[in-house]
């Protein structure tokens, strides 16, 4: 069995990260979603502890001070961060931990965790990105404009990622990510002692 690893998924707001992550999680039991902490106000239908841990700025700053976050960033107009403990516990169990985070967070992870895998989700076109932001009707016009402007800045960082996936159809995007995961699981470096695994006749589990 391959060791657990971090799977970082980034992409501009409206690229469909949330939908793709959900569909990916539904199909793959060995992926655990890392629920982030945020100071953003919940959107209608969002559940505390499921979509995010919604928290005050003060509590967020305490978590930063206590070094409870693996990474954190100020995105658009709010703080977002990844709780450390959950990630480490899941990796220890051999799980793939999915972090749906922005480029600033991804770059922090890249510096510290060499074994992490980085995927950038792209919209088919920038016009389509704007359409999706408008259509989902969860932000004010001003927020949509901020997110759309930020999308162009985020695209500058696509070269820092290992893979890109275009989200034209959710099912196709999920399938591409599954292929990436399948290949990553077969990296020799993810198997502490490949010879021992083979000799133990565990080839089927590799
Ligand atoms: P939203 O407000 O649309 O849920 O998320 C806004 C942005 O924050 C998205 O790009 C999302 O990926 C990013 N984000 C969510 N959680 C985290 C996190 O824990 N850390 C960082 N750096 N970004 C996050």
PDB file of C-alpha atoms and ligand atoms in Angstrom:
ATOM      1  CA  UNK A   1       0.000   0.000   0.000  1.00  0.00           C
ATOM      2  CA  UNK A   2       1.318   3.464  -0.828  1.00  0.00           C
ATOM      3  CA  UNK A   3       1.871   5.945   1.991  1.00  0.00           C
ATOM      4  CA  UNK A   4      -0.700   8.665   2.521  1.00  0.00           C
ATOM      5  CA  UNK A   5      -0.070  12.026   0.911  1.00  0.00           C
ATOM      6  CA  UNK A   6      -1.400  15.548   0.558  1.00  0.00           C
ATOM      7  CA  UNK A   7      -3.416  16.302  -2.560  1.00  0.00           C
ATOM      8  CA  UNK A   8      -3.657  20.042  -3.065  1.00  0.00           C
ATOM      9  CA  UNK A   9      -6.429  21.299  -5.327  1.00  0.00           C
ATOM     10  CA  UNK A  10      -6.451  24.979  -6.256  1.00  0.00           C
ATOM     11  CA  UNK A  11      -8.146  27.020  -8.921  1.00  0.00           C
ATOM     12  CA  UNK A  12      -9.939  30.309  -9.248  1.00  0.00           C
ATOM     13  CA  UNK A  13     -13.247  30.894  -7.538  1.00  0.00           C
ATOM     14  CA  UNK A  14     -15.888  29.510  -9.914  1.00  0.00           C
ATOM     15  CA  UNK A  15     -13.603  26.871 -11.433  1.00  0.00           C
ATOM     16  CA  UNK A  16     -15.724  24.272  -9.661  1.00  0.00           C
ATOM     17  CA  UNK A  17     -13.301  23.064  -6.965  1.00  0.00           C
ATOM     18  CA  UNK A  18     -16.110  22.413  -4.494  1.00  0.00           C
ATOM     19  CA  UNK A  19     -18.233  20.376  -6.898  1.00  0.00           C
ATOM     20  CA  UNK A  20     -15.270  18.421  -8.217  1.00  0.00           C
ATOM     21  CA  UNK A  21     -13.972  17.681  -4.689  1.00  0.00           C
ATOM     22  CA  UNK A  22     -17.376  16.463  -3.561  1.00  0.00           C
ATOM     23  CA  UNK A  23     -17.756  14.151  -6.554  1.00  0.00           C
ATOM     24  CA  UNK A  24     -14.205  12.882  -6.078  1.00  0.00           C
ATOM     25  CA  UNK A  25     -14.782  12.153  -2.392  1.00  0.00           C
ATOM     26  CA  UNK A  26     -18.014  10.325  -3.106  1.00  0.00           C
ATOM     27  CA  UNK A  27     -16.236   7.884  -5.419  1.00  0.00           C
ATOM     28  CA  UNK A  28     -13.018   7.365  -3.463  1.00  0.00           C
ATOM     29  CA  UNK A  29     -13.049   6.101   0.091  1.00  0.00           C
ATOM     30  CA  UNK A  30      -9.342   6.537   0.671  1.00  0.00           C
ATOM     31  CA  UNK A  31      -9.525  10.324   0.268  1.00  0.00           C
ATOM     32  CA  UNK A  32     -10.211  12.472   3.333  1.00  0.00           C
ATOM     33  CA  UNK A  33     -11.288  16.059   2.943  1.00  0.00           C
ATOM     34  CA  UNK A  34      -9.497  18.577   5.127  1.00  0.00           C
ATOM     35  CA  UNK A  35     -12.119  20.996   6.463  1.00  0.00           C
ATOM     36  CA  UNK A  36     -10.620  24.469   6.646  1.00  0.00           C
ATOM     37  CA  UNK A  37     -11.131  27.155   9.235  1.00  0.00           C
ATOM     38  CA  UNK A  38     -12.383  30.496   7.946  1.00  0.00           C
ATOM     39  CA  UNK A  39     -13.448  33.905   9.198  1.00  0.00           C
ATOM     40  CA  UNK A  40     -15.879  34.208   6.256  1.00  0.00           C
ATOM     41  CA  UNK A  41     -19.632  34.311   6.975  1.00  0.00           C
ATOM     42  CA  UNK A  42     -21.400  31.035   6.075  1.00  0.00           C
ATOM     43  CA  UNK A  43     -23.347  31.032   2.805  1.00  0.00           C
ATOM     44  CA  UNK A  44     -26.932  29.791   2.918  1.00  0.00           C
ATOM     45  CA  UNK A  45     -26.870  26.018   3.307  1.00  0.00           C
ATOM     46  CA  UNK A  46     -23.269  25.820   4.521  1.00  0.00           C
ATOM     47  CA  UNK A  47     -22.803  23.754   7.659  1.00  0.00           C
ATOM     48  CA  UNK A  48     -20.258  24.491  10.378  1.00  0.00           C
ATOM     49  CA  UNK A  49     -17.754  21.627  10.622  1.00  0.00           C
ATOM     50  CA  UNK A  50     -18.741  20.308   7.196  1.00  0.00           C
ATOM     51  CA  UNK A  51     -18.004  23.012   4.641  1.00  0.00           C
ATOM     52  CA  UNK A  52     -15.771  24.980   6.985  1.00  0.00           C
ATOM     53  CA  UNK A  53     -15.166  25.607  10.658  1.00  0.00           C
ATOM     54  CA  UNK A  54     -16.518  29.147  10.803  1.00  0.00           C
ATOM     55  CA  UNK A  55     -14.689  31.198  13.379  1.00  0.00           C
ATOM     56  CA  UNK A  56     -13.982  34.727  14.626  1.00  0.00           C
ATOM     57  CA  UNK A  57     -10.885  36.667  13.595  1.00  0.00           C
ATOM     58  CA  UNK A  58      -9.696  36.505  17.210  1.00  0.00           C
ATOM     59  CA  UNK A  59      -9.975  32.705  17.397  1.00  0.00           C
ATOM     60  CA  UNK A  60      -8.317  32.375  14.009  1.00  0.00           C
ATOM     61  CA  UNK A  61      -5.395  34.523  15.159  1.00  0.00           C
ATOM     62  CA  UNK A  62      -5.087  32.361  18.275  1.00  0.00           C
ATOM     63  CA  UNK A  63      -4.845  29.244  16.109  1.00  0.00           C
ATOM     64  CA  UNK A  64      -2.064  30.907  14.098  1.00  0.00           C
ATOM     65  CA  UNK A  65      -0.226  31.842  17.285  1.00  0.00           C
ATOM     66  CA  UNK A  66      -0.566  28.321  18.714  1.00  0.00           C
ATOM     67  CA  UNK A  67       0.784  26.939  15.411  1.00  0.00           C
ATOM     68  CA  UNK A  68      -2.333  24.821  14.916  1.00  0.00           C
ATOM     69  CA  UNK A  69      -2.487  25.536  11.177  1.00  0.00           C
ATOM     70  CA  UNK A  70      -0.518  23.793   8.458  1.00  0.00           C
ATOM     71  CA  UNK A  71      -0.892  26.879   6.264  1.00  0.00           C
ATOM     72  CA  UNK A  72      -3.133  29.906   6.152  1.00  0.00           C
ATOM     73  CA  UNK A  73      -3.832  32.868   3.916  1.00  0.00           C
ATOM     74  CA  UNK A  74      -5.929  35.973   3.522  1.00  0.00           C
ATOM     75  CA  UNK A  75      -8.051  35.232   0.448  1.00  0.00           C
ATOM     76  CA  UNK A  76     -10.337  37.815  -1.188  1.00  0.00           C
ATOM     77  CA  UNK A  77     -11.438  39.435   2.103  1.00  0.00           C
ATOM     78  CA  UNK A  78     -11.167  36.682   4.736  1.00  0.00           C
ATOM     79  CA  UNK A  79      -8.755  34.350   6.500  1.00  0.00           C
ATOM     80  CA  UNK A  80      -8.664  30.676   5.604  1.00  0.00           C
ATOM     81  CA  UNK A  81      -6.432  27.966   7.093  1.00  0.00           C
ATOM     82  CA  UNK A  82      -5.831  24.206   7.284  1.00  0.00           C
ATOM     83  CA  UNK A  83      -5.941  22.581  10.746  1.00  0.00           C
ATOM     84  CA  UNK A  84      -2.723  20.605  11.213  1.00  0.00           C
ATOM     85  CA  UNK A  85      -3.827  17.770  13.484  1.00  0.00           C
ATOM     86  CA  UNK A  86      -6.471  16.260  11.191  1.00  0.00           C
ATOM     87  CA  UNK A  87      -4.071  16.222   8.243  1.00  0.00           C
ATOM     88  CA  UNK A  88      -1.286  14.493  10.155  1.00  0.00           C
ATOM     89  CA  UNK A  89      -3.650  11.920  11.700  1.00  0.00           C
ATOM     90  CA  UNK A  90      -5.092  10.967   8.297  1.00  0.00           C
ATOM     91  CA  UNK A  91      -1.703  10.758   6.560  1.00  0.00           C
ATOM     92  CA  UNK A  92      -0.550   8.502   9.387  1.00  0.00           C
ATOM     93  CA  UNK A  93      -3.460   6.168   8.539  1.00  0.00           C
ATOM     94  CA  UNK A  94      -2.319   6.039   4.900  1.00  0.00           C
ATOM     95  CA  UNK A  95      -5.098   8.294   3.609  1.00  0.00           C
ATOM     96  CA  UNK A  96      -4.875  10.812   0.793  1.00  0.00           C
ATOM     97  CA  UNK A  97      -5.803  14.171   2.285  1.00  0.00           C
ATOM     98  CA  UNK A  98      -7.495  16.598  -0.070  1.00  0.00           C
ATOM     99  CA  UNK A  99      -6.751  20.277   0.598  1.00  0.00           C
ATOM    100  CA  UNK A 100      -8.942  22.635  -1.385  1.00  0.00           C
ATOM    101  CA  UNK A 101      -6.910  25.798  -0.889  1.00  0.00           C
ATOM    102  CA  UNK A 102      -5.779  28.927  -2.699  1.00  0.00           C
ATOM    103  CA  UNK A 103      -2.405  29.458  -4.394  1.00  0.00           C
ATOM    104  CA  UNK A 104      -0.818  31.250  -1.417  1.00  0.00           C
ATOM    105  CA  UNK A 105      -1.570  28.262   0.809  1.00  0.00           C
ATOM    106  CA  UNK A 106      -0.410  25.820  -1.863  1.00  0.00           C
ATOM    107  CA  UNK A 107       2.943  27.584  -2.112  1.00  0.00           C
ATOM    108  CA  UNK A 108       3.410  27.319   1.659  1.00  0.00           C
ATOM    109  CA  UNK A 109       2.700  23.579   1.476  1.00  0.00           C
ATOM    110  CA  UNK A 110       5.052  23.180  -1.486  1.00  0.00           C
ATOM    111  CA  UNK A 111       7.964  24.618   0.494  1.00  0.00           C
ATOM    112  CA  UNK A 112       7.471  22.216   3.389  1.00  0.00           C
ATOM    113  CA  UNK A 113       5.997  18.989   2.022  1.00  0.00           C
ATOM    114  CA  UNK A 114       7.939  17.626  -0.913  1.00  0.00           C
ATOM    115  CA  UNK A 115       5.715  14.570  -1.253  1.00  0.00           C
ATOM    116  CA  UNK A 116       2.509  16.585  -1.789  1.00  0.00           C
ATOM    117  CA  UNK A 117       0.764  16.573  -5.189  1.00  0.00           C
ATOM    118  CA  UNK A 118      -0.487  19.841  -6.673  1.00  0.00           C
ATOM    119  CA  UNK A 119      -3.392  20.115  -9.106  1.00  0.00           C
ATOM    120  CA  UNK A 120      -4.698  23.350 -10.607  1.00  0.00           C
ATOM    121  CA  UNK A 121      -8.318  23.304 -11.756  1.00  0.00           C
ATOM    122  CA  UNK A 122      -9.040  25.534 -14.736  1.00  0.00           C
ATOM    123  CA  UNK A 123     -12.329  26.755 -16.168  1.00  0.00           C
ATOM    124  CA  UNK A 124     -12.831  26.068 -19.896  1.00  0.00           C
ATOM    125  CA  UNK A 125     -12.689  29.845 -20.544  1.00  0.00           C
ATOM    126  CA  UNK A 126     -12.580  33.011 -18.460  1.00  0.00           C
ATOM    127  CA  UNK A 127     -16.035  33.998 -19.773  1.00  0.00           C
ATOM    128  CA  UNK A 128     -17.386  30.724 -18.454  1.00  0.00           C
ATOM    129  CA  UNK A 129     -15.723  31.409 -15.103  1.00  0.00           C
ATOM    130  CA  UNK A 130     -17.543  34.719 -14.826  1.00  0.00           C
ATOM    131  CA  UNK A 131     -20.834  33.087 -15.884  1.00  0.00           C
ATOM    132  CA  UNK A 132     -20.456  30.482 -13.153  1.00  0.00           C
ATOM    133  CA  UNK A 133     -19.719  33.106 -10.513  1.00  0.00           C
ATOM    134  CA  UNK A 134     -22.790  35.110 -11.514  1.00  0.00           C
ATOM    135  CA  UNK A 135     -24.999  32.029 -11.830  1.00  0.00           C
ATOM    136  CA  UNK A 136     -24.245  30.583  -8.410  1.00  0.00           C
ATOM    137  CA  UNK A 137     -25.634  33.794  -6.916  1.00  0.00           C
ATOM    138  CA  UNK A 138     -23.776  33.509  -3.601  1.00  0.00           C
ATOM    139  CA  UNK A 139     -21.752  36.750  -3.791  1.00  0.00           C
ATOM    140  CA  UNK A 140     -22.565  40.410  -4.267  1.00  0.00           C
ATOM    141  CA  UNK A 141     -21.566  42.038  -7.566  1.00  0.00           C
ATOM    142  CA  UNK A 142     -18.572  43.628  -5.824  1.00  0.00           C
ATOM    143  CA  UNK A 143     -17.438  40.254  -4.452  1.00  0.00           C
ATOM    144  CA  UNK A 144     -17.850  38.670  -7.875  1.00  0.00           C
ATOM    145  CA  UNK A 145     -15.633  41.383  -9.363  1.00  0.00           C
ATOM    146  CA  UNK A 146     -12.972  40.827  -6.672  1.00  0.00           C
ATOM    147  CA  UNK A 147     -13.023  37.067  -7.264  1.00  0.00           C
ATOM    148  CA  UNK A 148     -12.883  37.513 -11.040  1.00  0.00           C
ATOM    149  CA  UNK A 149      -9.908  39.896 -10.793  1.00  0.00           C
ATOM    150  CA  UNK A 150      -8.155  37.519  -8.384  1.00  0.00           C
ATOM    151  CA  UNK A 151      -8.677  34.673 -10.866  1.00  0.00           C
ATOM    152  CA  UNK A 152      -6.261  36.348 -13.304  1.00  0.00           C
ATOM    153  CA  UNK A 153      -3.657  36.785 -10.551  1.00  0.00           C
ATOM    154  CA  UNK A 154      -4.041  33.148  -9.469  1.00  0.00           C
ATOM    155  CA  UNK A 155      -3.461  31.962 -13.038  1.00  0.00           C
ATOM    156  CA  UNK A 156       0.070  33.398 -12.803  1.00  0.00           C
ATOM    157  CA  UNK A 157       0.881  30.553 -10.409  1.00  0.00           C
ATOM    158  CA  UNK A 158      -0.296  27.620 -12.498  1.00  0.00           C
ATOM    159  CA  UNK A 159       3.361  26.882 -13.364  1.00  0.00           C
ATOM    160  CA  UNK A 160       4.037  26.009  -9.713  1.00  0.00           C
ATOM    161  CA  UNK A 161       1.632  23.053  -9.898  1.00  0.00           C
ATOM    162  CA  UNK A 162       2.325  19.478 -11.005  1.00  0.00           C
ATOM    163  CA  UNK A 163      -0.872  19.031 -13.059  1.00  0.00           C
ATOM    164  CA  UNK A 164      -3.714  21.051 -14.528  1.00  0.00           C
ATOM    165  CA  UNK A 165      -7.234  19.763 -15.067  1.00  0.00           C
ATOM    166  CA  UNK A 166      -9.815  21.626 -17.159  1.00  0.00           C
ATOM    167  CA  UNK A 167     -13.240  21.473 -15.593  1.00  0.00           C
ATOM    168  CA  UNK A 168     -15.524  21.331 -18.586  1.00  0.00           C
ATOM    169  CA  UNK A 169     -17.605  18.435 -17.292  1.00  0.00           C
ATOM    170  CA  UNK A 170     -17.385  17.487 -13.622  1.00  0.00           C
ATOM    171  CA  UNK A 171     -17.230  13.733 -14.316  1.00  0.00           C
ATOM    172  CA  UNK A 172     -14.323  14.191 -16.743  1.00  0.00           C
ATOM    173  CA  UNK A 173     -12.435  16.408 -14.299  1.00  0.00           C
ATOM    174  CA  UNK A 174     -12.933  13.810 -11.547  1.00  0.00           C
ATOM    175  CA  UNK A 175     -11.697  11.068 -13.847  1.00  0.00           C
ATOM    176  CA  UNK A 176      -8.558  13.041 -14.695  1.00  0.00           C
ATOM    177  CA  UNK A 177      -7.838  13.534 -10.997  1.00  0.00           C
ATOM    178  CA  UNK A 178      -8.377   9.823 -10.392  1.00  0.00           C
ATOM    179  CA  UNK A 179      -5.783   9.069 -13.081  1.00  0.00           C
ATOM    180  CA  UNK A 180      -3.330  11.437 -11.430  1.00  0.00           C
ATOM    181  CA  UNK A 181      -3.910   9.757  -8.058  1.00  0.00           C
ATOM    182  CA  UNK A 182      -3.497   6.298  -9.568  1.00  0.00           C
ATOM    183  CA  UNK A 183      -0.137   7.286 -11.068  1.00  0.00           C
ATOM    184  CA  UNK A 184       1.010   9.010  -7.883  1.00  0.00           C
ATOM    185  CA  UNK A 185       0.217   5.902  -5.830  1.00  0.00           C
ATOM    186  CA  UNK A 186       2.610   3.951  -8.051  1.00  0.00           C
ATOM    187  CA  UNK A 187       5.543   6.287  -7.464  1.00  0.00           C
ATOM    188  CA  UNK A 188       8.348   4.187  -6.103  1.00  0.00           C
ATOM    189  CA  UNK A 189       9.161   6.899  -3.541  1.00  0.00           C
ATOM    190  CA  UNK A 190       5.737   6.369  -1.939  1.00  0.00           C
ATOM    191  CA  UNK A 191       6.602   2.768  -1.118  1.00  0.00           C
ATOM    192  CA  UNK A 192       9.096   2.486   1.708  1.00  0.00           C
ATOM    193  CA  UNK A 193      10.384  -0.908   0.653  1.00  0.00           C
ATOM    194  CA  UNK A 194       8.979  -2.032  -2.659  1.00  0.00           C
ATOM    195  CA  UNK A 195      11.000  -5.258  -2.656  1.00  0.00           C
ATOM    196  CA  UNK A 196       9.603  -6.265   0.709  1.00  0.00           C
ATOM    197  CA  UNK A 197       6.059  -5.540  -0.495  1.00  0.00           C
ATOM    198  CA  UNK A 198       6.607  -7.717  -3.547  1.00  0.00           C
ATOM    199  CA  UNK A 199       8.133 -10.537  -1.546  1.00  0.00           C
ATOM    200  CA  UNK A 200       5.211 -10.397   0.861  1.00  0.00           C
ATOM    201  CA  UNK A 201       3.060 -11.034  -2.217  1.00  0.00           C
ATOM    202  CA  UNK A 202       1.115  -7.868  -1.675  1.00  0.00           C
ATOM    203  CA  UNK A 203       1.396  -6.796  -5.278  1.00  0.00           C
ATOM    204  CA  UNK A 204      -2.354  -6.408  -5.555  1.00  0.00           C
ATOM    205  CA  UNK A 205      -2.330  -3.775  -2.820  1.00  0.00           C
ATOM    206  CA  UNK A 206       0.594  -1.743  -4.112  1.00  0.00           C
TER     207      UNK A 206
HETATM  208  P1  LIG B   1     -14.749  30.283  -0.670  1.00  0.00           P
HETATM  209  O1  LIG B   1     -14.969  31.537   0.123  1.00  0.00           O
HETATM  210  O2  LIG B   1     -15.261  30.406  -2.073  1.00  0.00           O
HETATM  211  O3  LIG B   1     -15.241  29.050   0.035  1.00  0.00           O
HETATM  212  O4  LIG B   1     -13.170  30.083  -0.802  1.00  0.00           O
HETATM  213  C1  LIG B   1     -12.375  31.135  -1.267  1.00  0.00           C
HETATM  214  C2  LIG B   1     -10.968  30.653  -1.557  1.00  0.00           C
HETATM  215  O5  LIG B   1     -10.321  30.247  -0.351  1.00  0.00           O
HETATM  216  C3  LIG B   1     -10.913  29.442  -2.473  1.00  0.00           C
HETATM  217  O6  LIG B   1      -9.897  29.667  -3.437  1.00  0.00           O
HETATM  218  C4  LIG B   1     -10.534  28.319  -1.557  1.00  0.00           C
HETATM  219  O7  LIG B   1      -9.814  27.310  -2.222  1.00  0.00           O
HETATM  220  C5  LIG B   1      -9.646  29.036  -0.572  1.00  0.00           C
HETATM  221  N1  LIG B   1      -9.497  28.288   0.676  1.00  0.00           N
HETATM  222  C6  LIG B   1     -10.423  27.534   1.328  1.00  0.00           C
HETATM  223  N2  LIG B   1      -9.890  26.978   2.417  1.00  0.00           N
HETATM  224  C7  LIG B   1      -8.597  27.379   2.458  1.00  0.00           C
HETATM  225  C8  LIG B   1      -7.510  27.113   3.363  1.00  0.00           C
HETATM  226  O8  LIG B   1      -7.617  26.404   4.346  1.00  0.00           O
HETATM  227  N3  LIG B   1      -6.341  27.731   3.080  1.00  0.00           N
HETATM  228  C9  LIG B   1      -6.146  28.531   2.005  1.00  0.00           C
HETATM  229  N4  LIG B   1      -4.946  29.047   1.815  1.00  0.00           N
HETATM  230  N5  LIG B   1      -7.139  28.785   1.129  1.00  0.00           N
HETATM  231  C10 LIG B   1      -8.348  28.217   1.359  1.00  0.00           C
END
